[in-house]
Amino acid sequence: MTNDLFGIAPSRRSLLKGAGAGLLASAFAPPVWAQAAPIKLGFQLHRTGIGAAYGRWYERTAQAALKVVNDAGGINGRPVEIVFEDDGTDPKRGAEVIEKLTAQHNVDLIFGPLFSHVVIGSAPRAGELKVPYLVCSEGYHVASGMLNRWTMQPGITDVRAQVSSMAPWVMANLGKKVTMVFPDYAFGHDHRDFFTAAVQAAGGEVLAQVAIPPTETSFTRYLPQIPTDTEVLYHVMVGPAVLTFVKELGEFYGSGARPQIFGFIDSLEAVDIASPGLEFLEGTHFWEGHCRAKQADATEWETAYRTAVGVDDNGASVSDAKDVATYAHMFSVWETLHVIKAGMEAAGYQGPADRQKFVEAVEAMTTMPASLAHVQGDKVFNGKTHQVFGHQFISKVEGGKLVRVHQTSIEDGVYPDAVDYTTQSF
């Protein structure tokens, strides 16, 4: 498969030398639209509910990616539109949104949801309606085989790959006796299951697993469950109370002895790491799917992406330094839209009758080179499991900023296939 299927034609590469706004402005000439109806993409958006902070930035990222795609000539010479529908970060409403986008808005496909319980509640309806459903989630639900051939995750890695690739580093550098604190739903259960297995495989031990409802607003009654001989506290939390969680974690340990702390940035997404009460995070480590702070070796693609989505070098909105992006996740929206473009062009997509051809075209994808289409880095797509694999980043809080200290290889996160969706009927 040639690189131009991922949104960057080889003939354009010579144009993509600059950075920032210059890169985006000079890469493509203004489109001249054919006399054709627009391609309509449905976006299942967490505009309200516990995923609202993500939804706000997912929508901004989708709009920015849409502009890049349309400025490059759209898809198959047709302009692209996105129809956004709020699912309230609720599984039942999620299925209703799939129905509405398909039946009322007549979209060609649907993409965008993050929270795993919403994906799991929505994917069956997408399968029944035979509409492609490209999720920007992280759960193992796609690659596990529990969903259907219409559901794919081509823009972001899953929890199993993430934790499997990082556990050896954690065991080698931070400690071997681990306590886990995680949200009590599918996403958190993936962390529980796969990080526990990865720790044991690396010669470590999980002393305790503390599950917390994702809608919880105070965490002080859970923290005493952390055993005193814990060497590494592994935390991942979600929802609007993440700032409360990390502050209460700091109050719990105070200035006394504490274990090494390794968190998923989910516990701090959309939160300024320099917020009062978070000083205790200095020296702790975080997983990041995409480094919030612009690193010294940032690529030209990364610079262009930040400009397009309106994020500064610290990971906040260029118009409001207090408006911190959900940077570790929202790249998945950008990359998924470029996969949609690549898949539709490979399939010669004309309309809903070609939905199956689109799925088959995405299944045929393999390598996805780092580019303006894949700003987070190189990836490999497994068409059998409908799951993409890429790099993970471990960052350390130094001077109130997140500084990358480790990057995994793609191979570190690969695991045996649990399903072959390509053998399933449509």
Coordinates of C-alpha atoms in Angstrom, one line a residue:
M1 CA 0.0 0.0 0.0
T2 CA 1.4 3.4 -1.0
N3 CA 1.7 6.2 1.4
D4 CA -0.7 8.4 -0.5
L5 CA -3.5 6.2 0.8
F6 CA -2.9 7.8 4.1
G7 CA -3.6 11.3 2.9
I8 CA -0.1 12.3 1.8
A9 CA 0.6 11.8 -1.9
P10 CA 4.3 11.3 -2.7
S11 CA 4.1 14.2 -5.2
R12 CA 3.2 16.5 -2.3
R13 CA 6.0 15.6 0.0
S14 CA 8.3 18.2 -1.4
L15 CA 5.8 20.8 -0.4
L16 CA 5.6 19.7 3.2
K17 CA 8.9 21.1 4.3
G18 CA 7.8 23.9 6.5
A19 CA 6.2 23.8 10.0
G20 CA 3.1 25.2 11.7
A21 CA 0.7 27.3 9.8
G22 CA 3.1 27.5 6.8
L23 CA 3.0 23.7 6.4
L24 CA -0.8 23.6 6.4
A25 CA -1.2 26.6 4.1
S26 CA 1.3 25.5 1.5
A27 CA 0.6 21.8 1.3
F28 CA -2.6 22.0 -0.7
A29 CA -4.2 24.2 -3.3
P30 CA -7.8 25.4 -2.7
P31 CA -10.2 22.7 -3.9
V32 CA -12.3 23.0 -7.0
W33 CA -15.4 20.9 -6.2
A34 CA -17.1 18.6 -8.7
Q35 CA -20.8 18.8 -9.1
A36 CA -21.4 16.1 -6.5
A37 CA -23.2 15.8 -3.2
P38 CA -21.0 16.0 -0.1
I39 CA -19.8 13.0 1.8
K40 CA -21.6 13.1 5.2
L41 CA -19.8 11.6 8.2
G42 CA -21.6 11.1 11.5
F43 CA -19.7 11.9 14.7
Q44 CA -20.9 10.3 17.9
L45 CA -19.8 13.0 20.4
H46 CA -19.5 13.0 24.2
R47 CA -20.7 16.6 24.4
T48 CA -22.3 16.1 27.8
G49 CA -21.9 13.5 30.6
I50 CA -18.6 12.3 32.2
G51 CA -16.8 12.5 28.8
A52 CA -17.6 16.1 28.1
A53 CA -14.0 17.4 28.5
Y54 CA -12.9 14.9 25.9
G55 CA -15.9 15.6 23.7
R56 CA -15.1 19.3 23.5
W57 CA -11.6 18.7 22.2
Y58 CA -12.7 15.8 20.0
E59 CA -15.1 18.1 18.3
R60 CA -12.4 20.8 17.8
T61 CA -10.0 18.2 16.5
A62 CA -12.6 16.8 14.1
Q63 CA -13.3 20.3 12.7
A64 CA -9.6 21.0 12.3
A65 CA -9.0 17.7 10.5
L66 CA -12.1 18.3 8.3
K67 CA -10.6 21.6 7.2
V68 CA -7.3 19.9 6.2
V69 CA -9.1 17.2 4.3
N70 CA -11.4 19.6 2.4
D71 CA -8.5 22.0 1.7
A72 CA -6.8 19.0 0.1
G73 CA -9.7 18.4 -2.2
G74 CA -12.0 16.4 0.0
I75 CA -12.6 12.7 -0.6
N76 CA -12.8 11.4 -4.1
G77 CA -13.3 15.0 -5.3
R78 CA -16.3 15.6 -3.1
P79 CA -16.5 18.0 -0.1
V80 CA -16.9 16.4 3.3
E81 CA -19.3 17.3 6.1
I82 CA -19.5 16.1 9.7
V83 CA -22.8 15.8 11.6
F84 CA -22.3 15.9 15.3
E85 CA -24.7 14.2 17.7
D86 CA -24.4 14.2 21.5
D87 CA -24.6 10.8 23.2
G88 CA -24.3 12.1 26.8
T89 CA -21.5 9.6 27.3
D90 CA -24.3 7.1 27.9
P91 CA -24.6 3.6 26.3
K92 CA -28.3 3.7 25.7
R93 CA -28.2 7.1 24.1
G94 CA -25.2 6.0 22.1
A95 CA -27.2 3.3 20.4
E96 CA -29.9 5.9 19.7
V97 CA -27.3 8.3 18.2
I98 CA -26.2 5.5 15.8
E99 CA -29.8 5.1 14.7
K100 CA -30.4 8.9 14.3
L101 CA -27.2 9.5 12.4
T102 CA -27.9 6.6 10.0
A103 CA -31.7 6.9 9.5
Q104 CA -32.3 10.6 9.9
H105 CA -29.1 12.2 8.7
N106 CA -28.2 9.5 6.2
V107 CA -24.5 9.6 7.0
D108 CA -22.1 7.5 5.1
L109 CA -20.4 6.2 8.3
I110 CA -19.9 7.1 12.0
F111 CA -16.8 7.8 14.0
G112 CA -15.6 9.4 17.2
P113 CA -16.7 7.8 20.5
L114 CA -14.2 7.3 23.3
F115 CA -15.7 5.9 26.5
S116 CA -15.7 2.1 26.2
H117 CA -19.1 1.5 27.8
V118 CA -20.7 3.7 25.1
V119 CA -18.8 1.9 22.4
I120 CA -19.9 -1.5 23.7
G121 CA -23.5 -0.2 23.9
S122 CA -23.5 1.3 20.4
A123 CA -21.5 -1.1 18.2
P124 CA -24.3 -3.8 18.0
R125 CA -26.7 -1.2 16.5
A126 CA -24.1 -0.2 14.0
G127 CA -23.7 -3.8 13.0
E128 CA -27.4 -4.2 12.6
L129 CA -27.6 -1.2 10.4
K130 CA -24.5 -2.2 8.5
V131 CA -22.8 1.2 8.9
P132 CA -19.1 1.5 9.4
Y133 CA -18.3 2.5 13.0
L134 CA -14.8 3.8 13.6
V135 CA -14.2 4.3 17.3
C136 CA -11.6 6.6 18.9
S137 CA -11.6 4.6 22.1
E138 CA -8.9 2.5 23.9
G139 CA -10.7 -0.5 25.3
Y140 CA -9.8 -4.0 24.2
H141 CA -13.4 -4.5 23.1
V142 CA -12.6 -4.3 19.4
A143 CA -9.6 -6.5 19.2
S144 CA -11.1 -9.0 21.7
G145 CA -13.7 -10.0 19.1
M146 CA -16.7 -9.0 21.2
L147 CA -18.0 -6.5 18.6
N148 CA -18.6 -6.9 14.8
R149 CA -17.0 -6.5 11.4
W150 CA -18.5 -3.0 11.0
T151 CA -16.6 -1.7 14.1
M152 CA -12.9 -0.7 13.8
Q153 CA -10.3 1.2 15.8
P154 CA -7.7 2.4 13.3
G155 CA -6.6 5.7 15.0
I156 CA -5.5 4.8 18.5
T157 CA -4.0 1.8 20.4
D158 CA -5.9 -0.2 23.0
V159 CA -5.2 -0.6 26.7
R160 CA -3.9 -4.1 26.3
A161 CA -1.1 -2.9 23.9
Q162 CA -0.5 0.2 26.1
V163 CA 0.0 -1.6 29.4
S164 CA 1.8 -4.6 27.9
S165 CA 4.4 -2.4 26.3
M166 CA 5.0 -0.2 29.4
A167 CA 4.9 -2.7 32.3
P168 CA 8.5 -4.0 31.8
W169 CA 9.8 -0.4 32.1
V170 CA 7.7 0.2 35.2
M171 CA 9.0 -3.0 36.8
A172 CA 12.6 -2.2 35.9
N173 CA 12.6 1.4 37.0
L174 CA 10.0 2.0 39.7
G175 CA 9.3 -1.2 41.7
K176 CA 7.7 -4.6 41.6
K177 CA 4.9 -4.5 44.2
V178 CA 2.0 -2.7 42.7
T179 CA -1.4 -1.4 43.8
M180 CA -3.8 -0.4 41.1
V181 CA -6.5 2.3 41.3
F182 CA -8.9 2.3 38.3
P183 CA -12.5 3.2 37.2
D184 CA -15.0 0.4 37.7
Y185 CA -16.2 -0.1 34.2
A186 CA -14.9 -1.8 31.0
F187 CA -12.0 0.6 30.4
G188 CA -10.8 0.2 34.0
H189 CA -11.3 -3.6 33.8
D190 CA -9.0 -3.8 30.8
H191 CA -6.3 -2.0 32.9
R192 CA -6.9 -4.4 35.8
D193 CA -6.7 -7.5 33.7
F194 CA -3.9 -6.7 31.3
F195 CA -1.6 -4.7 33.6
T196 CA -1.9 -7.4 36.2
A197 CA -0.9 -10.0 33.7
A198 CA 2.0 -7.8 32.4
V199 CA 3.3 -7.2 35.9
Q200 CA 3.3 -10.9 36.7
A201 CA 5.0 -11.7 33.4
A202 CA 7.7 -9.2 34.3
G203 CA 8.3 -10.7 37.7
G204 CA 6.2 -8.3 39.7
E205 CA 3.1 -8.6 42.0
V206 CA -0.2 -6.7 42.2
L207 CA -0.9 -6.3 45.9
A208 CA -4.4 -4.7 45.6
Q209 CA -6.9 -3.6 43.0
V210 CA -9.0 -0.6 44.0
A211 CA -12.0 -0.1 41.7
I212 CA -13.8 3.2 41.9
P213 CA -17.1 4.1 40.2
P214 CA -16.4 6.5 37.3
T215 CA -19.0 8.9 38.5
E216 CA -17.4 9.2 42.0
T217 CA -16.8 12.8 43.2
S218 CA -14.6 12.1 46.3
F219 CA -12.0 9.4 46.8
T220 CA -10.7 9.7 50.4
R221 CA -12.6 6.5 51.5
Y222 CA -10.8 4.5 48.8
L223 CA -7.2 5.5 49.3
P224 CA -6.7 3.8 52.7
Q225 CA -7.1 0.5 50.8
I226 CA -3.6 1.0 49.4
P227 CA -1.3 -1.5 51.2
T228 CA 1.6 0.2 53.1
D229 CA 4.2 -2.0 51.4
T230 CA 3.2 -0.8 47.9
E231 CA 6.2 0.1 45.8
V232 CA 4.3 1.5 42.8
L233 CA 0.9 3.1 42.9
Y234 CA -0.7 2.7 39.4
H235 CA -3.6 5.1 38.9
V236 CA -6.0 5.8 36.0
M237 CA -9.1 7.8 36.6
V238 CA -11.7 9.4 34.3
G239 CA -14.5 11.9 34.3
P240 CA -15.0 15.5 35.7
A241 CA -13.6 14.7 39.1
V242 CA -10.0 13.8 38.0
L243 CA -8.6 17.0 39.5
T244 CA -10.2 16.1 42.8
F245 CA -8.7 12.6 42.6
V246 CA -5.2 13.7 42.1
K247 CA -5.5 16.4 44.8
E248 CA -6.9 14.0 47.3
L249 CA -4.2 11.5 46.4
G250 CA -1.6 14.2 47.3
E251 CA -3.3 15.0 50.5
F252 CA -3.4 11.3 51.4
Y253 CA 0.3 11.0 51.2
G254 CA 1.2 14.5 52.3
S255 CA 4.9 15.1 52.8
G256 CA 5.7 11.7 54.2
A257 CA 7.0 8.5 52.6
R258 CA 5.1 7.3 49.5
P259 CA 5.4 4.7 46.8
Q260 CA 6.6 5.5 43.3
I261 CA 3.6 6.8 41.4
F262 CA 2.8 5.8 37.8
G263 CA -0.4 7.3 36.3
F264 CA -2.2 7.2 33.0
I265 CA -2.6 10.8 31.8
D266 CA -6.4 10.1 31.9
S267 CA -6.2 11.0 35.6
L268 CA -5.0 14.5 34.5
E269 CA -6.5 15.0 31.0
A270 CA -7.8 18.6 30.6
V271 CA -6.1 19.6 33.9
D272 CA -3.2 21.9 34.2
I273 CA -0.3 20.0 35.8
A274 CA 0.7 23.2 37.5
S275 CA -2.6 23.6 39.3
P276 CA -2.4 24.4 43.0
G277 CA -2.4 21.2 45.0
L278 CA -0.6 19.1 42.4
E279 CA 2.9 19.9 43.5
F280 CA 3.3 16.3 44.9
L281 CA 3.3 15.0 41.3
E282 CA 6.8 16.3 40.8
G283 CA 9.0 13.3 39.9
T284 CA 6.1 11.0 39.2
H285 CA 5.5 9.3 35.8
F286 CA 2.6 9.2 33.4
W287 CA 1.6 7.3 30.3
E288 CA 0.8 9.6 27.4
G289 CA -0.7 8.5 24.1
H290 CA 0.6 11.8 22.6
C291 CA 3.0 14.1 24.5
R292 CA 1.0 17.1 25.8
A293 CA 4.1 19.3 26.1
K294 CA 5.9 19.9 22.8
Q295 CA 9.1 17.9 23.0
A296 CA 12.5 19.1 21.8
D297 CA 12.5 16.6 18.9
A298 CA 9.0 17.3 17.7
T299 CA 8.4 16.6 14.0
E300 CA 7.1 19.0 11.4
W301 CA 3.9 17.1 11.4
E302 CA 3.5 17.6 15.1
T303 CA 4.1 21.4 14.8
A304 CA 1.5 21.6 12.0
Y305 CA -1.1 19.6 14.0
R306 CA -0.7 21.8 17.0
T307 CA -1.3 24.8 14.8
A308 CA -4.4 23.3 13.2
V309 CA -6.1 22.3 16.5
G310 CA -5.1 25.5 18.2
V311 CA -2.9 24.0 21.0
D312 CA 0.2 25.7 22.3
D313 CA 3.6 24.1 23.2
N314 CA 2.3 23.5 26.8
G315 CA -0.8 21.6 25.6
A316 CA -3.4 24.3 26.2
S317 CA -5.6 26.3 23.9
V318 CA -3.7 29.1 22.1
S319 CA -6.6 31.4 23.1
D320 CA -6.9 30.4 26.7
A321 CA -3.9 29.0 28.7
K322 CA -6.3 27.6 31.3
D323 CA -8.1 25.5 28.7
V324 CA -6.0 22.4 28.7
A325 CA -6.4 19.9 25.8
T326 CA -7.1 16.2 26.1
Y327 CA -4.0 15.9 24.0
A328 CA -3.1 12.3 24.8
H329 CA -6.3 11.0 23.1
M330 CA -7.7 13.6 20.6
F331 CA -5.1 12.8 17.9
S332 CA -7.2 9.7 17.4
V333 CA -9.9 11.8 15.8
W334 CA -7.5 13.5 13.4
E335 CA -5.9 10.2 12.4
T336 CA -9.2 8.4 12.1
L337 CA -10.6 11.0 9.7
H338 CA -7.5 10.6 7.5
V339 CA -8.0 6.8 7.6
I340 CA -11.6 7.4 6.5
K341 CA -10.3 9.4 3.6
A342 CA -7.7 6.8 2.7
G343 CA -10.2 4.0 2.9
M344 CA -12.9 5.7 0.8
E345 CA -10.4 6.6 -1.9
A346 CA -9.0 3.1 -2.0
A347 CA -12.5 1.7 -2.2
G348 CA -13.7 4.2 -4.9
Y349 CA -16.4 5.0 -2.4
Q350 CA -19.5 6.6 -4.0
G351 CA -22.2 6.1 -1.4
P352 CA -23.8 3.8 1.2
A353 CA -23.8 0.9 -1.3
D354 CA -20.0 0.9 -1.0
R355 CA -19.9 0.7 2.8
Q356 CA -18.7 -2.9 2.7
K357 CA -16.0 -2.0 0.1
F358 CA -14.9 0.7 2.5
V359 CA -14.5 -1.7 5.4
E360 CA -12.6 -4.2 3.2
A361 CA -10.3 -1.4 2.1
V362 CA -9.5 -0.4 5.7
E363 CA -8.9 -4.1 6.5
A364 CA -6.3 -4.2 3.8
M365 CA -4.3 -1.4 5.4
T366 CA -1.0 -2.3 7.1
T367 CA 1.7 0.3 7.7
M368 CA 0.8 3.9 8.4
P369 CA 3.9 6.1 8.2
A370 CA 4.2 9.1 10.4
S371 CA 2.9 12.1 8.4
L372 CA 0.4 14.9 8.5
A373 CA -2.2 12.2 8.5
H374 CA -0.6 10.2 11.3
V375 CA 0.8 12.9 13.6
Q376 CA 1.3 10.7 16.7
G377 CA 3.8 8.5 14.9
D378 CA 4.2 5.4 12.8
K379 CA 1.5 2.7 13.2
V380 CA 0.7 -0.8 12.0
F381 CA -2.9 -1.8 11.4
N382 CA -4.1 -5.4 11.9
G383 CA -6.9 -5.9 9.5
K384 CA -8.0 -9.2 11.2
T385 CA -8.5 -7.7 14.6
H386 CA -9.5 -4.2 13.4
Q387 CA -7.0 -2.7 15.8
V388 CA -4.0 -0.3 15.2
F389 CA -0.7 -0.6 17.0
G390 CA 1.7 2.3 17.7
H391 CA 4.2 3.8 20.1
Q392 CA 3.5 4.7 23.7
F393 CA 5.2 7.4 25.7
I394 CA 6.2 7.6 29.4
S395 CA 6.8 11.1 30.7
K396 CA 8.1 12.4 34.0
V397 CA 6.9 15.5 35.7
E398 CA 10.0 17.8 35.8
G399 CA 9.7 21.4 36.9
G400 CA 5.9 21.2 36.5
K401 CA 6.1 19.9 32.9
L402 CA 5.8 16.5 31.3
V403 CA 9.1 15.4 29.8
R404 CA 9.2 12.2 27.8
V405 CA 11.7 9.7 29.2
H406 CA 10.8 6.6 27.3
Q407 CA 9.2 5.6 24.0
T408 CA 8.1 2.0 23.4
S409 CA 8.4 0.2 20.1
I410 CA 5.4 -0.9 18.2
E411 CA 6.4 -4.5 18.7
D412 CA 6.3 -4.0 22.5
G413 CA 2.6 -3.8 22.4
V414 CA 1.7 -6.5 19.9
Y415 CA -0.2 -9.5 21.2
P416 CA -1.7 -12.7 19.7
D417 CA -4.9 -12.3 17.7
A418 CA -8.1 -13.2 19.5
V419 CA -10.4 -12.8 16.4
D420 CA -10.3 -12.6 12.6
Y421 CA -13.1 -10.3 11.6
T422 CA -12.3 -10.8 8.0
T423 CA -13.8 -14.3 8.2
Q424 CA -17.1 -13.0 9.5
S425 CA -20.0 -12.2 7.1
F426 CA -21.3 -8.7 6.7

